[in-house]
Coordinates of N, CA and C in Angstrom, one line a residue:
X1 N -5.5 -51.8 36.0 CA -5.5 -50.6 35.2 C -5.1 -49.5 36.1
X2 N -4.2 -48.6 35.6 CA -3.7 -47.5 36.3 C -4.8 -46.4 36.4
X3 N -4.7 -45.5 37.3 CA -5.7 -44.4 37.3 C -5.6 -43.5 36.1
X4 N -4.5 -43.4 35.5 CA -4.3 -42.6 34.2 C -5.2 -43.3 33.1
X5 N -5.0 -44.6 33.0 CA -5.8 -45.4 32.0 C -7.3 -45.3 32.2
X6 N -7.7 -45.3 33.5 CA -9.1 -45.3 33.7 C -9.6 -43.8 33.4
X7 N -8.8 -42.8 33.7 CA -9.3 -41.5 33.4 C -9.4 -41.3 31.9
X8 N -8.5 -41.9 31.1 CA -8.5 -41.8 29.6 C -9.7 -42.5 29.1
X9 N -10.1 -43.7 29.7 CA -11.2 -44.5 29.3 C -12.5 -43.7 29.5
X10 N -12.6 -43.1 30.7 CA -13.8 -42.3 31.0 C -13.9 -41.1 30.1
X11 N -12.7 -40.4 29.9 CA -12.7 -39.2 29.0 C -13.1 -39.5 27.6
X12 N -12.7 -40.7 27.1 CA -13.0 -41.0 25.7 C -14.3 -41.7 25.5
X13 N -15.0 -42.0 26.6 CA -16.4 -42.6 26.4 C -17.3 -41.6 25.8
X14 N -18.1 -42.0 24.8 CA -19.1 -41.1 24.2 C -20.3 -40.9 25.0
X15 N -21.1 -39.9 24.6 CA -22.3 -39.6 25.4 C -23.5 -40.3 24.9
X16 N -23.3 -41.2 23.8 CA -24.4 -42.0 23.4 C -25.3 -41.5 22.3
X17 N -25.2 -40.2 22.0 CA -26.1 -39.7 20.9 C -25.5 -40.0 19.5
X18 N -26.3 -40.2 18.6 CA -25.9 -40.6 17.2 C -25.7 -39.5 16.3
X19 N -25.8 -38.2 16.7 CA -25.6 -37.1 15.8 C -24.2 -36.8 15.5
X20 N -23.9 -35.8 14.6 CA -22.6 -35.5 14.2 C -21.9 -34.8 15.4
X21 N -20.7 -35.3 15.8 CA -20.0 -34.7 16.9 C -19.4 -33.3 16.5
X22 N -19.2 -32.5 17.5 CA -18.5 -31.2 17.3 C -17.1 -31.4 16.7
X23 N -16.4 -32.4 17.1 CA -15.1 -32.6 16.5 C -15.2 -33.0 15.0
X24 N -16.2 -33.7 14.6 CA -16.4 -34.0 13.2 C -16.7 -32.7 12.4
X25 N -17.5 -31.8 12.9 CA -17.8 -30.5 12.3 C -16.5 -29.7 12.2
X26 N -15.7 -29.7 13.3 CA -14.5 -28.9 13.2 C -13.5 -29.5 12.2
X27 N -13.5 -30.8 12.1 CA -12.6 -31.4 11.0 C -13.1 -31.1 9.6
X28 N -14.4 -31.1 9.4 CA -14.9 -30.7 8.1 C -14.6 -29.2 7.8
X29 N -14.7 -28.3 8.8 CA -14.4 -26.9 8.6 C -12.9 -26.8 8.2
X30 N -12.1 -27.6 8.9 CA -10.6 -27.6 8.7 C -10.3 -28.0 7.2
X31 N -10.9 -29.1 6.8 CA -10.7 -29.6 5.4 C -11.1 -28.5 4.4
X32 N -12.3 -28.0 4.6 CA -12.8 -26.9 3.7 C -11.9 -25.7 3.7
X33 N -11.5 -25.3 4.9 CA -10.5 -24.2 5.0 C -9.2 -24.5 4.3
X34 N -8.7 -25.7 4.4 CA -7.5 -26.0 3.7 C -7.7 -25.9 2.1
X35 N -8.8 -26.4 1.6 CA -9.1 -26.3 0.2 C -9.2 -24.8 -0.2
X36 N -9.8 -24.0 0.6 CA -9.9 -22.6 0.3 C -8.6 -21.9 0.3
X37 N -7.7 -22.2 1.3 CA -6.4 -21.7 1.3 C -5.5 -22.1 0.2
X38 N -5.6 -23.4 -0.2 CA -4.8 -23.9 -1.3 C -5.3 -23.3 -2.6
X39 N -6.6 -23.2 -2.8 CA -7.2 -22.6 -4.0 C -6.8 -21.1 -4.1
X40 N -6.9 -20.4 -3.1 CA -6.6 -18.9 -3.2 C -5.1 -18.8 -3.3
X41 N -4.3 -19.6 -2.7 CA -2.8 -19.6 -2.9 C -2.4 -19.9 -4.3
X42 N -3.1 -20.9 -4.9 CA -2.8 -21.3 -6.3 C -3.2 -20.2 -7.3
X43 N -4.4 -19.6 -7.0 CA -4.9 -18.5 -7.9 C -4.0 -17.3 -7.8
X44 N -3.5 -17.0 -6.5 CA -2.6 -15.9 -6.3 C -1.3 -16.1 -7.1
X45 N -0.8 -17.3 -7.0 CA 0.5 -17.7 -7.7 C 0.3 -17.5 -9.2
X46 N -0.8 -18.0 -9.7 CA -1.1 -17.9 -11.2 C -1.1 -16.5 -11.6
X47 N -1.9 -15.6 -10.9 CA -2.0 -14.2 -11.2 C -0.6 -13.6 -11.1
X48 N 0.1 -13.8 -10.1 CA 1.5 -13.2 -9.9 C 2.4 -13.7 -11.1
X49 N 2.3 -15.0 -11.5 CA 3.2 -15.5 -12.6 C 2.8 -14.7 -13.9
X50 N 1.5 -14.7 -14.1 CA 1.0 -14.0 -15.4 C 1.4 -12.5 -15.4
X51 N 1.3 -11.9 -14.2 CA 1.7 -10.5 -14.2 C 3.2 -10.3 -14.4
X52 N 4.0 -11.3 -14.1 CA 5.4 -11.2 -14.4 C 5.8 -11.4 -15.8
X53 N 5.1 -12.4 -16.5 CA 5.5 -12.7 -17.9 C 4.7 -12.0 -18.9
X54 N 3.6 -11.4 -18.6 CA 2.8 -10.7 -19.6 C 3.2 -9.2 -19.5
X55 N 4.1 -8.9 -20.5 CA 4.7 -7.6 -20.4 C 4.4 -6.7 -21.7
X56 N 3.9 -7.3 -22.7 CA 3.6 -6.6 -24.0 C 2.2 -6.0 -23.9
X57 N 2.1 -4.6 -23.9 CA 0.8 -4.0 -23.8 C 0.1 -4.1 -25.1
X58 N -1.2 -4.2 -25.0 CA -2.1 -4.2 -26.2 C -3.5 -3.8 -25.8
X59 N -4.4 -3.8 -26.7 CA -5.8 -3.6 -26.4 C -6.6 -4.7 -26.9
X60 N -7.7 -5.0 -26.2 CA -8.6 -6.1 -26.6 C -10.0 -5.4 -26.8
X61 N -10.7 -6.0 -27.7 CA -12.1 -5.6 -28.0 C -13.1 -6.6 -27.5
X62 N -14.2 -6.1 -26.9 CA -15.2 -6.9 -26.4 C -16.0 -7.3 -27.7
X63 N -16.1 -8.6 -27.9 CA -16.8 -9.1 -29.1 C -18.1 -9.8 -28.8
X64 N -18.4 -10.1 -27.5 CA -19.6 -10.7 -27.1 C -19.8 -10.5 -25.7
X65 N -21.1 -10.3 -25.2 CA -21.4 -10.2 -23.8 C -22.6 -11.2 -23.6
X66 N -22.4 -12.2 -22.8 CA -23.4 -13.2 -22.5 C -24.0 -13.0 -21.1
X67 N -25.3 -13.0 -21.0 CA -26.0 -12.8 -19.7 C -26.3 -14.2 -19.1
X68 N -25.9 -14.4 -17.8 CA -26.2 -15.6 -17.1 C -27.0 -15.2 -15.9
X69 N -28.3 -15.6 -15.8 CA -29.1 -15.3 -14.6 C -28.6 -16.0 -13.4
X70 N -29.0 -15.5 -12.3 CA -28.7 -16.1 -11.0 C -29.3 -17.5 -10.9
X71 N -28.5 -18.4 -10.3 CA -29.0 -19.8 -10.2 C -29.9 -19.9 -9.0
X72 N -29.5 -19.2 -7.9 CA -30.3 -19.3 -6.7 C -30.4 -17.9 -6.1
X73 N -31.1 -17.8 -4.9 CA -31.3 -16.5 -4.3 C -30.0 -15.8 -3.8
X74 N -29.0 -16.6 -3.4 CA -27.8 -16.1 -2.9 C -26.8 -15.6 -4.0
X75 N -27.1 -16.0 -5.2 CA -26.3 -15.7 -6.4 C -26.7 -14.4 -7.0
X76 N -25.9 -13.8 -7.9 CA -26.3 -12.6 -8.6 C -26.2 -12.9 -10.1
X77 N -27.0 -12.0 -10.9 CA -26.9 -12.1 -12.3 C -25.4 -11.8 -12.7
X78 N -25.0 -12.4 -13.8 CA -23.6 -12.1 -14.3 C -23.6 -11.9 -15.8
X79 N -22.8 -10.9 -16.2 CA -22.5 -10.7 -17.6 C -21.1 -11.1 -17.9
X80 N -20.9 -12.0 -18.8 CA -19.6 -12.6 -19.2 C -19.2 -12.1 -20.6
X81 N -18.1 -11.5 -20.7 CA -17.6 -10.9 -21.9 C -16.5 -11.8 -22.6
X82 N -16.6 -11.8 -23.9 CA -15.5 -12.5 -24.7 C -14.7 -11.4 -25.3
X83 N -13.4 -11.5 -25.2 CA -12.5 -10.5 -25.8 C -11.7 -11.1 -27.0
X84 N -11.3 -10.2 -27.8 CA -10.5 -10.5 -29.0 C -9.3 -9.5 -29.1
X85 N -8.1 -10.1 -29.2 CA -7.0 -9.2 -29.4 C -6.0 -9.7 -30.4
X86 N -5.1 -8.9 -30.8 CA -4.1 -9.2 -31.8 C -2.7 -9.1 -31.2
X87 N -1.9 -10.2 -31.3 CA -0.6 -10.2 -30.8 C 0.4 -10.3 -31.9
X88 N 1.5 -9.7 -31.7 CA 2.6 -9.7 -32.7 C 2.2 -9.2 -34.1
X89 N 1.2 -8.3 -34.1 CA 0.7 -7.7 -35.3 C -0.2 -8.6 -36.2
X90 N -0.2 -9.9 -36.1 CA -1.0 -10.7 -37.0 C -1.7 -11.9 -36.3
X91 N -1.3 -12.3 -35.2 CA -2.0 -13.4 -34.5 C -3.2 -12.9 -33.7
X92 N -4.4 -13.4 -34.1 CA -5.6 -13.0 -33.4 C -6.1 -14.1 -32.4
X93 N -6.4 -13.6 -31.2 CA -6.9 -14.5 -30.1 C -8.2 -14.1 -29.7
X94 N -9.1 -15.1 -29.5 CA -10.4 -14.8 -28.9 C -10.5 -15.6 -27.6
X95 N -10.9 -14.9 -26.6 CA -11.0 -15.6 -25.2 C -12.4 -15.4 -24.7
X96 N -13.2 -16.5 -24.8 CA -14.5 -16.5 -24.2 C -14.4 -16.4 -22.6
X97 N -15.3 -15.7 -22.0 CA -15.4 -15.6 -20.6 C -14.2 -15.0 -20.0
X98 N -13.6 -14.1 -20.7 CA -12.3 -13.4 -20.2 C -12.6 -12.5 -19.0
X99 N -13.7 -11.8 -19.0 CA -14.1 -10.9 -17.9 C -15.5 -11.1 -17.6
X100 N -15.9 -10.9 -16.4 CA -17.3 -11.0 -16.0 C -17.6 -9.9 -14.9
X101 N -18.8 -9.5 -14.8 CA -19.3 -8.5 -13.9 C -20.7 -8.8 -13.5
X102 N -21.0 -8.3 -12.3 CA -22.4 -8.4 -11.9 C -23.2 -7.1 -12.1
X103 N -22.5 -6.2 -12.9 CA -23.1 -4.9 -13.2 C -23.6 -4.9 -14.7
X104 N -24.8 -4.7 -14.9 CA -25.4 -4.7 -16.2 C -24.8 -3.5 -17.0
X105 N -24.4 -3.7 -18.2 CA -23.9 -2.6 -19.1 C -22.5 -2.2 -18.9
X106 N -21.8 -2.8 -17.9 CA -20.4 -2.4 -17.7 C -19.6 -2.7 -19.0
X107 N -19.8 -3.9 -19.6 CA -19.1 -4.2 -20.9 C -20.1 -4.2 -22.0
X108 N -19.8 -3.6 -23.1 CA -20.6 -3.5 -24.3 C -19.8 -4.0 -25.5
X109 N -20.5 -4.7 -26.4 CA -19.8 -5.2 -27.6 C -19.2 -3.9 -28.3
X110 N -17.9 -4.1 -28.6 CA -17.2 -3.0 -29.3 C -16.3 -2.2 -28.3
X111 N -16.5 -2.3 -27.0 CA -15.6 -1.6 -26.0 C -14.2 -2.1 -26.1
X112 N -13.2 -1.2 -25.8 CA -11.8 -1.6 -25.8 C -11.4 -1.6 -24.4
X113 N -10.6 -2.7 -24.0 CA -9.9 -2.7 -22.7 C -8.5 -2.9 -22.9
X114 N -7.7 -2.5 -21.9 CA -6.2 -2.6 -22.0 C -5.8 -4.0 -21.4
X115 N -4.9 -4.6 -22.1 CA -4.4 -5.9 -21.6 C -2.9 -5.9 -21.8
X116 N -2.2 -6.9 -21.2 CA -0.8 -7.2 -21.5 C -0.7 -8.7 -21.8
X117 N 0.0 -9.1 -22.8 CA 0.1 -10.5 -23.1 C 1.6 -10.9 -23.0
X118 N 1.8 -12.2 -23.0 CA 3.1 -12.8 -22.9 C 3.7 -12.9 -24.3
X119 N 4.8 -12.2 -24.5 CA 5.4 -12.2 -25.9 C 5.9 -13.6 -26.3
X120 N 6.3 -14.4 -25.4 CA 6.7 -15.8 -25.8 C 5.5 -16.8 -25.9
X121 N 4.4 -16.4 -25.3 CA 3.2 -17.2 -25.5 C 2.0 -16.3 -25.5
X122 N 1.7 -15.7 -26.6 CA 0.7 -14.7 -26.7 C -0.8 -15.1 -26.3
X123 N -1.0 -16.3 -26.1 CA -2.3 -16.7 -25.6 C -2.5 -16.4 -24.1
X124 N -1.4 -16.2 -23.4 CA -1.5 -15.8 -22.0 C -1.6 -14.3 -21.9
X125 N -2.5 -13.8 -21.1 CA -2.7 -12.4 -20.9 C -3.2 -12.0 -19.5
X126 N -3.1 -10.8 -19.2 CA -3.8 -10.2 -18.0 C -4.5 -8.9 -18.4
X127 N -5.6 -8.7 -17.8 CA -6.3 -7.4 -18.0 C -5.8 -6.4 -17.1
X128 N -5.4 -5.2 -17.7 CA -4.8 -4.2 -16.9 C -5.9 -3.6 -16.0
X129 N -5.6 -3.4 -14.7 CA -6.5 -2.9 -13.8 C -7.5 -3.9 -13.2
X130 N -7.4 -5.1 -13.7 CA -8.3 -6.2 -13.1 C -7.5 -7.0 -12.1
X131 N -7.4 -6.6 -10.9 CA -6.6 -7.2 -9.9 C -7.3 -8.3 -9.2
X132 N -6.7 -9.5 -9.1 CA -7.2 -10.6 -8.4 C -6.7 -10.6 -6.9
X133 N -5.9 -9.7 -6.6 CA -5.2 -9.7 -5.3 C -6.3 -9.6 -4.2
X134 N -7.3 -8.8 -4.4 CA -8.4 -8.7 -3.3 C -9.1 -10.0 -3.2
X135 N -9.3 -10.7 -4.3 CA -10.0 -12.0 -4.2 C -9.1 -13.1 -3.4
X136 N -7.8 -13.0 -3.7 CA -6.8 -13.9 -3.0 C -6.8 -13.6 -1.5
X137 N -6.8 -12.3 -1.2 CA -6.8 -11.9 0.2 C -8.1 -12.4 0.9
X138 N -9.2 -12.1 0.3 CA -10.5 -12.6 0.8 C -10.5 -14.1 1.0
X139 N -10.1 -14.8 0.0 CA -10.0 -16.3 0.0 C -9.1 -16.8 1.2
X140 N -8.0 -16.1 1.4 CA -7.1 -16.5 2.4 C -7.7 -16.2 3.8
X141 N -8.3 -15.1 4.0 CA -9.0 -14.8 5.2 C -10.1 -15.8 5.5
X142 N -10.9 -16.1 4.5 CA -11.9 -17.1 4.7 C -11.4 -18.5 5.0
X143 N -10.3 -18.9 4.4 CA -9.7 -20.1 4.7 C -9.2 -20.2 6.1
X144 N -8.5 -19.1 6.5 CA -8.0 -19.0 7.9 C -9.2 -19.1 8.9
X145 N -10.3 -18.4 8.6 CA -11.5 -18.5 9.5 C -12.0 -19.9 9.6
X146 N -11.9 -20.7 8.5 CA -12.4 -22.1 8.6 C -11.4 -23.0 9.3
X147 N -10.1 -22.7 9.1 CA -9.0 -23.6 9.7 C -8.8 -23.3 11.2
X148 N -9.0 -22.0 11.6 CA -8.7 -21.6 13.0 C -9.4 -22.4 14.1
X149 N -10.7 -22.6 14.0 CA -11.4 -23.3 15.1 C -10.8 -24.7 15.4
X150 N -10.6 -25.4 14.3 CA -10.0 -26.8 14.5 C -8.6 -26.7 15.1
X151 N -7.8 -25.7 14.7 CA -6.5 -25.5 15.2 C -6.5 -25.2 16.7
X152 N -7.4 -24.3 17.1 CA -7.6 -23.9 18.5 C -8.0 -25.1 19.3
X153 N -9.0 -25.9 18.7 CA -9.5 -27.1 19.4 C -8.4 -28.1 19.6
X154 N -7.5 -28.3 18.6 CA -6.4 -29.2 18.8 C -5.4 -28.7 19.9
X155 N -5.1 -27.4 19.9 CA -4.2 -26.9 21.0 C -4.9 -27.1 22.4
X156 N -6.2 -26.8 22.5 CA -6.8 -27.0 23.8 C -6.8 -28.5 24.2
X157 N -7.2 -29.3 23.2 CA -7.2 -30.8 23.5 C -5.8 -31.3 23.9
X158 N -4.8 -30.8 23.2 CA -3.4 -31.2 23.6 C -3.0 -30.8 25.0
X159 N -3.4 -29.5 25.3 CA -3.1 -29.0 26.7 C -3.9 -29.7 27.7
X160 N -5.1 -30.1 27.5 CA -5.9 -30.8 28.5 C -5.4 -32.2 28.7
X161 N -5.0 -32.9 27.6 CA -4.4 -34.2 27.7 C -3.1 -34.2 28.5
X162 N -2.3 -33.2 28.2 CA -1.0 -33.0 28.9 C -1.3 -32.8 30.4
X163 N -2.3 -31.9 30.7 CA -2.6 -31.7 32.1 C -3.1 -32.9 32.8
X164 N -4.0 -33.7 32.0 CA -4.5 -35.0 32.6 C -3.4 -36.0 32.8
X165 N -2.4 -36.1 32.0 CA -1.3 -37.0 32.2 C -0.5 -36.5 33.4
X166 N -0.2 -35.2 33.5 CA 0.5 -34.7 34.7 C -0.3 -35.0 36.0
X167 N -1.6 -34.8 35.9 CA -2.4 -35.0 37.1 C -2.4 -36.5 37.5
X168 N -2.6 -37.3 36.5 CA -2.6 -38.8 36.8 C -1.2 -39.2 37.3
X169 N -0.1 -38.7 36.8 CA 1.2 -39.0 37.3 C 1.4 -38.5 38.7
X170 N 0.9 -37.3 39.0 CA 1.0 -36.8 40.3 C 0.2 -37.6 41.3
X171 N -1.0 -38.0 40.9 CA -1.8 -38.9 41.8 C -1.1 -40.2 42.1
X172 N -0.6 -40.8 41.0 CA 0.2 -42.1 41.3 C 1.4 -41.9 42.2
X173 N 2.1 -40.8 42.0 CA 3.2 -40.5 42.8 C 2.7 -40.3 44.3
X174 N 1.6 -39.6 44.5 CA 1.1 -39.3 45.8 C 0.6 -40.7 46.4
X175 N 0.0 -41.6 45.7 CA -0.4 -42.9 46.2 C 0.9 -43.7 46.6
X176 N 1.9 -43.7 45.8 CA 3.1 -44.4 46.1 C 3.8 -43.8 47.4
X177 N 3.8 -42.4 47.5 CA 4.3 -41.8 48.6 C 3.5 -42.1 49.9
X178 N 2.2 -42.2 49.7 CA 1.4 -42.5 50.9 C 1.5 -44.0 51.3
X179 N 1.8 -44.9 50.3 CA 1.9 -46.3 50.6 C 3.3 -46.6 51.1
X180 N 4.3 -45.9 50.8 CA 5.7 -46.2 51.2 C 5.9 -46.2 52.7
X181 N 5.4 -45.3 53.5 CA 5.6 -45.4 54.9 C 4.9 -46.6 55.5
X182 N 3.8 -46.9 55.0 CA 3.0 -48.0 55.5 C 3.7 -49.3 55.2
X183 N 4.3 -49.5 53.9 CA 5.0 -50.7 53.6 C 6.2 -50.8 54.4
X184 N 7.0 -49.7 54.6 CA 8.2 -49.8 55.3 C 8.0 -50.1 56.8
X185 N 6.9 -49.7 57.4 CA 6.6 -49.9 58.8 C 6.2 -51.4 59.0
X186 N 5.5 -52.0 58.0 CA 5.1 -53.4 58.0 C 6.3 -54.2 58.0
X187 N 7.3 -53.8 57.2 CA 8.5 -54.6 57.0 C 9.3 -54.6 58.4
X188 N 9.3 -53.5 59.1 CA 10.0 -53.4 60.3 C 9.3 -54.2 61.4
X189 N 8.0 -54.3 61.4 CA 7.3 -55.1 62.5 C 7.5 -56.5 62.2
X190 N 7.7 -57.0 61.0 CA 7.9 -58.4 60.7 C 9.2 -58.9 61.2
X191 N 10.2 -58.0 61.3 CA 11.6 -58.4 61.7 C 11.6 -59.0 63.1

């Protein structure tokens, strides 16, 4: 076995504990971060697409507000409103859960809000002034925060392995160079 192979064997040997390794935690963070990035990217694309095709201005009326209490201590109470709007003068659409807020009383039954709907598919709409861009940005930043540690660890691991390979190659070269004069002098004395 070469010195390089023995160094890799020693480097890859575990420390014997049965807990979750740091590399497993980093991989888990990486996967979660990828899902967050993909989700926020998809939500951003959907919002952008709707904002492009929903061009017909209209107004919607709040027809119901439902209270949902917090599920746990980290959550907050939520008020979810159902809107109703008319498109093309005669088609009426009701959208449950169209808007939500954590502020009590922000939406009341009978309130009017501005929307834009898609003339070719009036069931698609966006609420004017309700921007999801900030949520997409927050989701992207959060995804990057989760992905970054694993990416940095991969770069560090790659550089360390490359340095170990160079060091092992240098050691083997030094051993060969140190043995070469000895081997050539033995050959001369045999003659």
